[in-house]
Amino acid sequence: MAEATEIRKLVYLVTGGCGFLGEHVVRMLLQREPRLSELRVFDLHLGPWLEELKTGPVRVTAIQGDVTQAHEVAAAVAGAHVVIHTAGLVDVFGRASPETIYEVNVQGTKNVIEACVQTGTRFLVYTSSMEVVGPNIKGHPFYRGNEDTPYEAVHKHPYPCSKAQAEQLVLEANGREVHGGLPLVTCALRPTGIYGEGHQIMRDFYHQGLRLGGRLFRAIPASVEHGRVYVGNVAWMHVLVARELQRQTALLGGQVYFCYDESPYKSYEDFNMEFLGPCGLRLVETRLLVPYWLLMLLAALNALLQWLLRPLLLYAPLLNPYTLAVANTTFTVSTDKARRHFGYEPLFSWEDSRSRTIRWVRAVEGSAP
Ligand SMILES: NC(=O)C1=CN([C@@H]2O[C@H](COP(=O)(O)OP(=O)(O)OC[C@H]3O[C@@H](n4cnc5c(N)ncnc54)[C@H](O)[C@@H]3O)[C@@H](O)[C@H]2O)C=CC1
Ligand SMILES: CC(C)CCC[C@@H](C)[C@H]1CC[C@H]2[C@@H]3[C@H](O)CC4=CC(=O)CC[C@]4(C)[C@H]3CC[C@]12C
């Protein structure tokens, strides 16, 4: 017991700690970071599940706050050794304005960096995204690429633009002098499409399938590969990189890493069927009935309706020209950079990731959409 208290001396802050990924990072830190003494969970909306975490050996501090408010961020960061910045506005459906997306994702990240500099926090891990690379607006495939694969990253949509800007800010901040005179050490993780327990879009597809009598209709050719990674492995990568950033500052500082695991390369829809299939849904082949030009037309119509209805109501369906382009462009990664740099191996096998996700979808079954 005395030993455990002796080694527990680190304070971590997780921004966005009540989100889909953030919750997994929080739980993973509590399970797998033995040097943790205090875990600060910062989010705009705090989850009630945080209460159950307050009984363990680590002090869990819930902080309701907004990353766009510099003073709130600085107060939360003060005294933390490590910040894991996952908070972000994940919106590719036109729910939020481009200004709001920029404010949260870019200004929020600037506030986190400045708070580290002002208060003397030295280690910052940023949750970036595959979207900072692509798919680009030209629809070029990125086929099993790695962090060094050349790719023309051209964005127009506010979400990837904001993530790319924020990532650049984080990487440029590496080496800046923080309060106390030591250098800031930063890195960025780029998950591909995350799946697993708590994944809202998977839940949406599941409920949509139930409404359609147990069927989903294929929209994207099976040959288009879309990179996916299990949320538990993404969380594990965050925990590991945060730990190793403190030990190997020169090697890891200023680096980017794709998040990867053993999840198979498949199309977005075929991949979802790995979980939705065992829960009773089937994917109906409709390629001949719904040609791609018709999907593009529907997506454009959705965008038009969104614009027309905006003064009256928020119309934000899953299908729009951007989501169609992302789903319809091959983007997969194949890399071992995280293994080489900080010894990352996925914690959950594909079988584990799959069965955990299926179990969660089954539990969602009774819940309202
Ligand atoms: N879901 C995915 O497939 C991927 C997500 N990412 C990135 O991972 C991170 C987490 O994403 P998810 O967990 O999927 O999203 P999420 O929406 O479930 O979680 C984001 C969290 O940030 C919080 N947040 C939003 N605005 C905030 C603000 N102004 N101040 C404080 N907290 C705020 C939200 O309340 C939420 O709890 C994001 O940065 C996202 O860009 C990257 C790649 C893929
Ligand atoms: C019937 C349609 C054509 C299918 C629509 C599926 C889309 C809603 C999703 C297909 C690909 C997803 C995105 C992708 O996984 C990459 C992402 C990374 C992020 O950082 C945030 C989420 C997302 C943009 C993700 C969003 C949903 C899709 C567009």
mmCIF file of C-alpha atoms in Angstrom, residues 137-356:
data_model
loop_
_atom_site.group_PDB
_atom_site.id
_atom_site.type_symbol
_atom_site.label_atom_id
_atom_site.label_comp_id
_atom_site.label_asym_id
_atom_site.label_seq_id
_atom_site.Cartn_x
_atom_site.Cartn_y
_atom_site.Cartn_z
ATOM 1 C CA ILE A 137 -11.410 16.742 -52.156
ATOM 2 C CA LYS A 138 -10.047 15.099 -55.313
ATOM 3 C CA GLY A 139 -11.014 11.647 -54.052
ATOM 4 C CA HIS A 140 -7.483 10.233 -54.345
ATOM 5 C CA PRO A 141 -7.142 6.843 -52.645
ATOM 6 C CA PHE A 142 -4.753 6.445 -49.699
ATOM 7 C CA TYR A 143 -4.114 2.718 -49.806
ATOM 8 C CA ARG A 144 -2.488 1.254 -46.681
ATOM 9 C CA GLY A 145 -0.254 4.288 -46.350
ATOM 10 C CA ASN A 146 1.931 5.312 -43.437
ATOM 11 C CA GLU A 147 2.968 8.589 -41.797
ATOM 12 C CA ASP A 148 5.503 9.240 -44.584
ATOM 13 C CA THR A 149 3.352 8.316 -47.569
ATOM 14 C CA PRO A 150 3.094 11.319 -49.900
ATOM 15 C CA TYR A 151 -0.498 12.456 -50.326
ATOM 16 C CA GLU A 152 -2.006 15.686 -51.561
ATOM 17 C CA ALA A 153 -3.905 16.779 -48.440
ATOM 18 C CA VAL A 154 -6.394 19.366 -49.732
ATOM 19 C CA HIS A 155 -9.389 20.157 -47.540
ATOM 20 C CA LYS A 156 -12.423 22.358 -47.858
ATOM 21 C CA HIS A 157 -14.707 21.007 -45.161
ATOM 22 C CA PRO A 158 -14.503 22.832 -41.785
ATOM 23 C CA TYR A 159 -13.915 19.658 -39.726
ATOM 24 C CA PRO A 160 -10.750 18.364 -41.485
ATOM 25 C CA CYS A 161 -9.517 21.950 -41.954
ATOM 26 C CA SER A 162 -9.868 22.617 -38.238
ATOM 27 C CA LYS A 163 -8.215 19.328 -37.229
ATOM 28 C CA ALA A 164 -5.310 19.982 -39.619
ATOM 29 C CA GLN A 165 -4.778 23.496 -38.230
ATOM 30 C CA ALA A 166 -4.990 22.301 -34.643
ATOM 31 C CA GLU A 167 -2.552 19.461 -35.283
ATOM 32 C CA GLN A 168 -0.074 21.874 -36.840
ATOM 33 C CA LEU A 169 -0.337 24.185 -33.827
ATOM 34 C CA VAL A 170 0.359 21.291 -31.475
ATOM 35 C CA LEU A 171 3.374 20.100 -33.438
ATOM 36 C CA GLU A 172 4.776 23.614 -33.784
ATOM 37 C CA ALA A 173 4.459 24.078 -30.025
ATOM 38 C CA ASN A 174 6.871 21.208 -29.416
ATOM 39 C CA GLY A 175 10.004 22.664 -27.833
ATOM 40 C CA ARG A 176 8.396 25.918 -26.641
ATOM 41 C CA GLU A 177 9.590 27.021 -23.252
ATOM 42 C CA VAL A 178 6.986 26.547 -20.538
ATOM 43 C CA HIS A 179 6.779 28.347 -17.209
ATOM 44 C CA GLY A 180 9.814 27.160 -15.234
ATOM 45 C CA GLY A 181 12.097 27.126 -18.277
ATOM 46 C CA LEU A 182 11.726 23.553 -19.539
ATOM 47 C CA PRO A 183 10.571 22.658 -23.073
ATOM 48 C CA LEU A 184 7.035 21.573 -23.969
ATOM 49 C CA VAL A 185 6.889 18.089 -25.510
ATOM 50 C CA THR A 186 3.936 17.391 -27.820
ATOM 51 C CA CYS A 187 2.729 14.754 -30.222
ATOM 52 C CA ALA A 188 -0.424 13.958 -32.187
ATOM 53 C CA LEU A 189 -2.300 10.693 -32.717
ATOM 54 C CA ARG A 190 -4.359 10.289 -35.870
ATOM 55 C CA PRO A 191 -7.105 7.695 -35.459
ATOM 56 C CA THR A 192 -8.901 6.391 -38.534
ATOM 57 C CA GLY A 193 -12.664 5.836 -38.078
ATOM 58 C CA ILE A 194 -13.068 4.766 -34.447
ATOM 59 C CA TYR A 195 -15.605 2.077 -33.510
ATOM 60 C CA GLY A 196 -16.570 0.288 -30.333
ATOM 61 C CA GLU A 197 -18.722 0.708 -27.250
ATOM 62 C CA GLY A 198 -20.424 4.108 -27.270
ATOM 63 C CA HIS A 199 -20.119 4.779 -31.014
ATOM 64 C CA GLN A 200 -23.077 6.994 -31.860
ATOM 65 C CA ILE A 201 -23.039 6.454 -35.651
ATOM 66 C CA MET A 202 -23.027 2.660 -35.202
ATOM 67 C CA ARG A 203 -26.030 3.086 -32.924
ATOM 68 C CA ASP A 204 -27.738 5.234 -35.598
ATOM 69 C CA PHE A 205 -27.125 2.608 -38.303
ATOM 70 C CA TYR A 206 -28.440 -0.097 -36.007
ATOM 71 C CA HIS A 207 -31.670 1.743 -35.281
ATOM 72 C CA GLN A 208 -32.063 2.651 -38.943
ATOM 73 C CA GLY A 209 -31.692 -1.046 -39.845
ATOM 74 C CA LEU A 210 -34.342 -1.995 -37.280
ATOM 75 C CA ARG A 211 -36.721 0.620 -38.719
ATOM 76 C CA LEU A 212 -36.137 -0.825 -42.208
ATOM 77 C CA GLY A 213 -37.208 -4.304 -41.101
ATOM 78 C CA GLY A 214 -33.745 -5.652 -40.288
ATOM 79 C CA ARG A 215 -32.125 -4.452 -43.512
ATOM 80 C CA LEU A 216 -29.518 -1.924 -44.523
ATOM 81 C CA PHE A 217 -28.943 -1.071 -48.157
ATOM 82 C CA ARG A 218 -25.453 -1.062 -49.600
ATOM 83 C CA ALA A 219 -24.510 2.336 -50.936
ATOM 84 C CA ILE A 220 -20.733 2.018 -51.327
ATOM 85 C CA PRO A 221 -18.886 -0.599 -53.433
ATOM 86 C CA ALA A 222 -17.378 -3.374 -51.291
ATOM 87 C CA SER A 223 -13.987 -2.711 -52.925
ATOM 88 C CA VAL A 224 -13.575 0.707 -51.225
ATOM 89 C CA GLU A 225 -11.469 0.226 -48.075
ATOM 90 C CA HIS A 226 -12.119 2.429 -45.052
ATOM 91 C CA GLY A 227 -9.684 2.384 -42.119
ATOM 92 C CA ARG A 228 -11.184 1.566 -38.723
ATOM 93 C CA VAL A 229 -9.658 1.178 -35.292
ATOM 94 C CA TYR A 230 -11.115 -0.091 -32.005
ATOM 95 C CA VAL A 231 -11.698 2.581 -29.366
ATOM 96 C CA GLY A 232 -9.967 0.539 -26.636
ATOM 97 C CA ASN A 233 -6.794 0.398 -28.725
ATOM 98 C CA VAL A 234 -6.981 4.128 -29.500
ATOM 99 C CA ALA A 235 -7.303 4.798 -25.761
ATOM 100 C CA TRP A 236 -4.388 2.463 -25.041
ATOM 101 C CA MET A 237 -2.217 4.292 -27.585
ATOM 102 C CA HIS A 238 -2.988 7.577 -25.815
ATOM 103 C CA VAL A 239 -2.007 6.160 -22.423
ATOM 104 C CA LEU A 240 1.190 4.636 -23.774
ATOM 105 C CA VAL A 241 2.317 7.627 -25.806
ATOM 106 C CA ALA A 242 1.647 9.952 -22.849
ATOM 107 C CA ARG A 243 3.862 7.754 -20.680
ATOM 108 C CA GLU A 244 6.644 7.394 -23.222
ATOM 109 C CA LEU A 245 6.566 11.093 -24.135
ATOM 110 C CA GLN A 246 7.939 11.730 -20.638
ATOM 111 C CA ARG A 247 10.743 9.197 -21.113
ATOM 112 C CA GLN A 248 11.739 9.693 -24.743
ATOM 113 C CA THR A 249 11.200 13.388 -25.312
ATOM 114 C CA ALA A 250 13.633 13.684 -28.229
ATOM 115 C CA LEU A 251 12.246 10.751 -30.209
ATOM 116 C CA LEU A 252 8.513 11.307 -29.661
ATOM 117 C CA GLY A 253 8.342 15.116 -29.409
ATOM 118 C CA GLY A 254 6.774 16.750 -32.476
ATOM 119 C CA GLN A 255 5.762 13.416 -34.027
ATOM 120 C CA VAL A 256 2.479 12.196 -35.521
ATOM 121 C CA TYR A 257 1.252 8.608 -35.329
ATOM 122 C CA PHE A 258 -1.648 6.943 -37.079
ATOM 123 C CA CYS A 259 -3.747 4.836 -34.690
ATOM 124 C CA TYR A 260 -3.991 1.287 -35.934
ATOM 125 C CA ASP A 261 -4.746 -2.234 -34.765
ATOM 126 C CA GLU A 262 -5.678 -5.610 -36.261
ATOM 127 C CA SER A 263 -9.128 -4.548 -37.485
ATOM 128 C CA PRO A 264 -9.588 -5.875 -41.031
ATOM 129 C CA TYR A 265 -9.551 -3.719 -44.153
ATOM 130 C CA LYS A 266 -13.115 -3.488 -45.421
ATOM 131 C CA SER A 267 -15.597 -1.016 -46.798
ATOM 132 C CA TYR A 268 -17.347 1.163 -44.208
ATOM 133 C CA GLU A 269 -20.596 -0.775 -44.551
ATOM 134 C CA ASP A 270 -19.080 -4.257 -44.647
ATOM 135 C CA PHE A 271 -17.103 -3.396 -41.552
ATOM 136 C CA ASN A 272 -20.248 -2.259 -39.709
ATOM 137 C CA MET A 273 -21.888 -5.552 -40.668
ATOM 138 C CA GLU A 274 -19.227 -7.383 -38.607
ATOM 139 C CA PHE A 275 -21.232 -6.146 -35.611
ATOM 140 C CA LEU A 276 -24.675 -5.441 -36.984
ATOM 141 C CA GLY A 277 -24.861 -8.810 -38.781
ATOM 142 C CA PRO A 278 -24.651 -10.865 -35.565
ATOM 143 C CA CYS A 279 -27.289 -8.507 -34.119
ATOM 144 C CA GLY A 280 -29.784 -9.539 -36.771
ATOM 145 C CA LEU A 281 -29.317 -7.010 -39.603
ATOM 146 C CA ARG A 282 -28.435 -7.864 -43.173
ATOM 147 C CA LEU A 283 -26.907 -5.777 -45.918
ATOM 148 C CA VAL A 284 -28.963 -5.785 -49.090
ATOM 149 C CA GLU A 285 -27.058 -5.388 -52.356
ATOM 150 C CA THR A 286 -28.534 -2.430 -54.224
ATOM 151 C CA ARG A 287 -25.696 -1.326 -56.461
ATOM 152 C CA LEU A 288 -27.777 -1.738 -59.582
ATOM 153 C CA LEU A 289 -30.857 -0.111 -58.041
ATOM 154 C CA VAL A 290 -29.008 2.863 -56.581
ATOM 155 C CA PRO A 291 -26.205 3.928 -58.923
ATOM 156 C CA TYR A 292 -23.550 6.275 -57.611
ATOM 157 C CA TRP A 293 -24.851 9.275 -59.576
ATOM 158 C CA LEU A 294 -28.200 8.880 -57.798
ATOM 159 C CA LEU A 295 -26.473 8.839 -54.405
ATOM 160 C CA MET A 296 -24.611 11.997 -55.354
ATOM 161 C CA LEU A 297 -27.881 13.586 -56.338
ATOM 162 C CA LEU A 298 -29.504 12.560 -53.036
ATOM 163 C CA ALA A 299 -26.499 13.868 -51.120
ATOM 164 C CA ALA A 300 -26.685 17.195 -52.978
ATOM 165 C CA LEU A 301 -30.436 17.334 -52.328
ATOM 166 C CA ASN A 302 -29.815 16.783 -48.619
ATOM 167 C CA ALA A 303 -27.316 19.650 -48.636
ATOM 168 C CA LEU A 304 -29.824 21.899 -50.384
ATOM 169 C CA LEU A 305 -32.607 20.940 -47.958
ATOM 170 C CA GLN A 306 -30.290 21.604 -45.037
ATOM 171 C CA TRP A 307 -29.615 25.083 -46.354
ATOM 172 C CA LEU A 308 -33.268 25.834 -47.149
ATOM 173 C CA LEU A 309 -34.594 24.529 -43.825
ATOM 174 C CA ARG A 310 -31.880 26.091 -41.677
ATOM 175 C CA PRO A 311 -34.006 29.093 -40.603
ATOM 176 C CA LEU A 312 -36.742 26.680 -39.437
ATOM 177 C CA LEU A 313 -35.076 23.501 -38.234
ATOM 178 C CA LEU A 314 -31.825 21.562 -38.237
ATOM 179 C CA TYR A 315 -31.842 18.967 -41.006
ATOM 180 C CA ALA A 316 -28.590 16.989 -40.744
ATOM 181 C CA PRO A 317 -28.827 13.480 -42.253
ATOM 182 C CA LEU A 318 -25.822 11.132 -42.432
ATOM 183 C CA LEU A 319 -25.699 11.376 -46.225
ATOM 184 C CA ASN A 320 -24.246 14.578 -47.666
ATOM 185 C CA PRO A 321 -21.674 15.234 -50.400
ATOM 186 C CA TYR A 322 -18.803 15.198 -47.892
ATOM 187 C CA THR A 323 -19.718 11.983 -46.025
ATOM 188 C CA LEU A 324 -20.428 10.266 -49.343
ATOM 189 C CA ALA A 325 -16.997 11.265 -50.644
ATOM 190 C CA VAL A 326 -15.270 10.070 -47.451
ATOM 191 C CA ALA A 327 -17.133 6.751 -47.407
ATOM 192 C CA ASN A 328 -16.510 6.259 -51.124
ATOM 193 C CA THR A 329 -12.741 6.888 -51.137
ATOM 194 C CA THR A 330 -10.261 4.255 -50.070
ATOM 195 C CA PHE A 331 -8.334 5.422 -47.014
ATOM 196 C CA THR A 332 -6.440 2.811 -45.007
ATOM 197 C CA VAL A 333 -3.219 2.826 -43.051
ATOM 198 C CA SER A 334 -0.492 0.245 -42.627
ATOM 199 C CA THR A 335 2.280 1.345 -40.306
ATOM 200 C CA ASP A 336 4.406 0.254 -37.362
ATOM 201 C CA LYS A 337 5.697 3.700 -36.351
ATOM 202 C CA ALA A 338 3.986 3.583 -32.945
ATOM 203 C CA ARG A 339 5.502 0.158 -32.249
ATOM 204 C CA ARG A 340 8.969 1.310 -33.246
ATOM 205 C CA HIS A 341 8.819 4.577 -31.301
ATOM 206 C CA PHE A 342 7.005 3.636 -28.131
ATOM 207 C CA GLY A 343 6.426 -0.107 -28.139
ATOM 208 C CA TYR A 344 2.713 0.046 -28.980
ATOM 209 C CA GLU A 345 0.962 -3.283 -29.545
ATOM 210 C CA PRO A 346 -2.837 -3.378 -29.681
ATOM 211 C CA LEU A 347 -4.242 -4.324 -26.286
ATOM 212 C CA PHE A 348 -7.379 -5.833 -27.804
ATOM 213 C CA SER A 349 -7.235 -8.417 -30.596
ATOM 214 C CA TRP A 350 -9.677 -8.125 -33.491
ATOM 215 C CA GLU A 351 -11.753 -10.961 -31.965
ATOM 216 C CA ASP A 352 -11.949 -9.098 -28.640
ATOM 217 C CA SER A 353 -12.744 -5.769 -30.274
ATOM 218 C CA ARG A 354 -15.442 -7.401 -32.360
ATOM 219 C CA SER A 355 -17.092 -9.288 -29.520
ATOM 220 C CA ARG A 356 -17.013 -6.294 -27.167
#
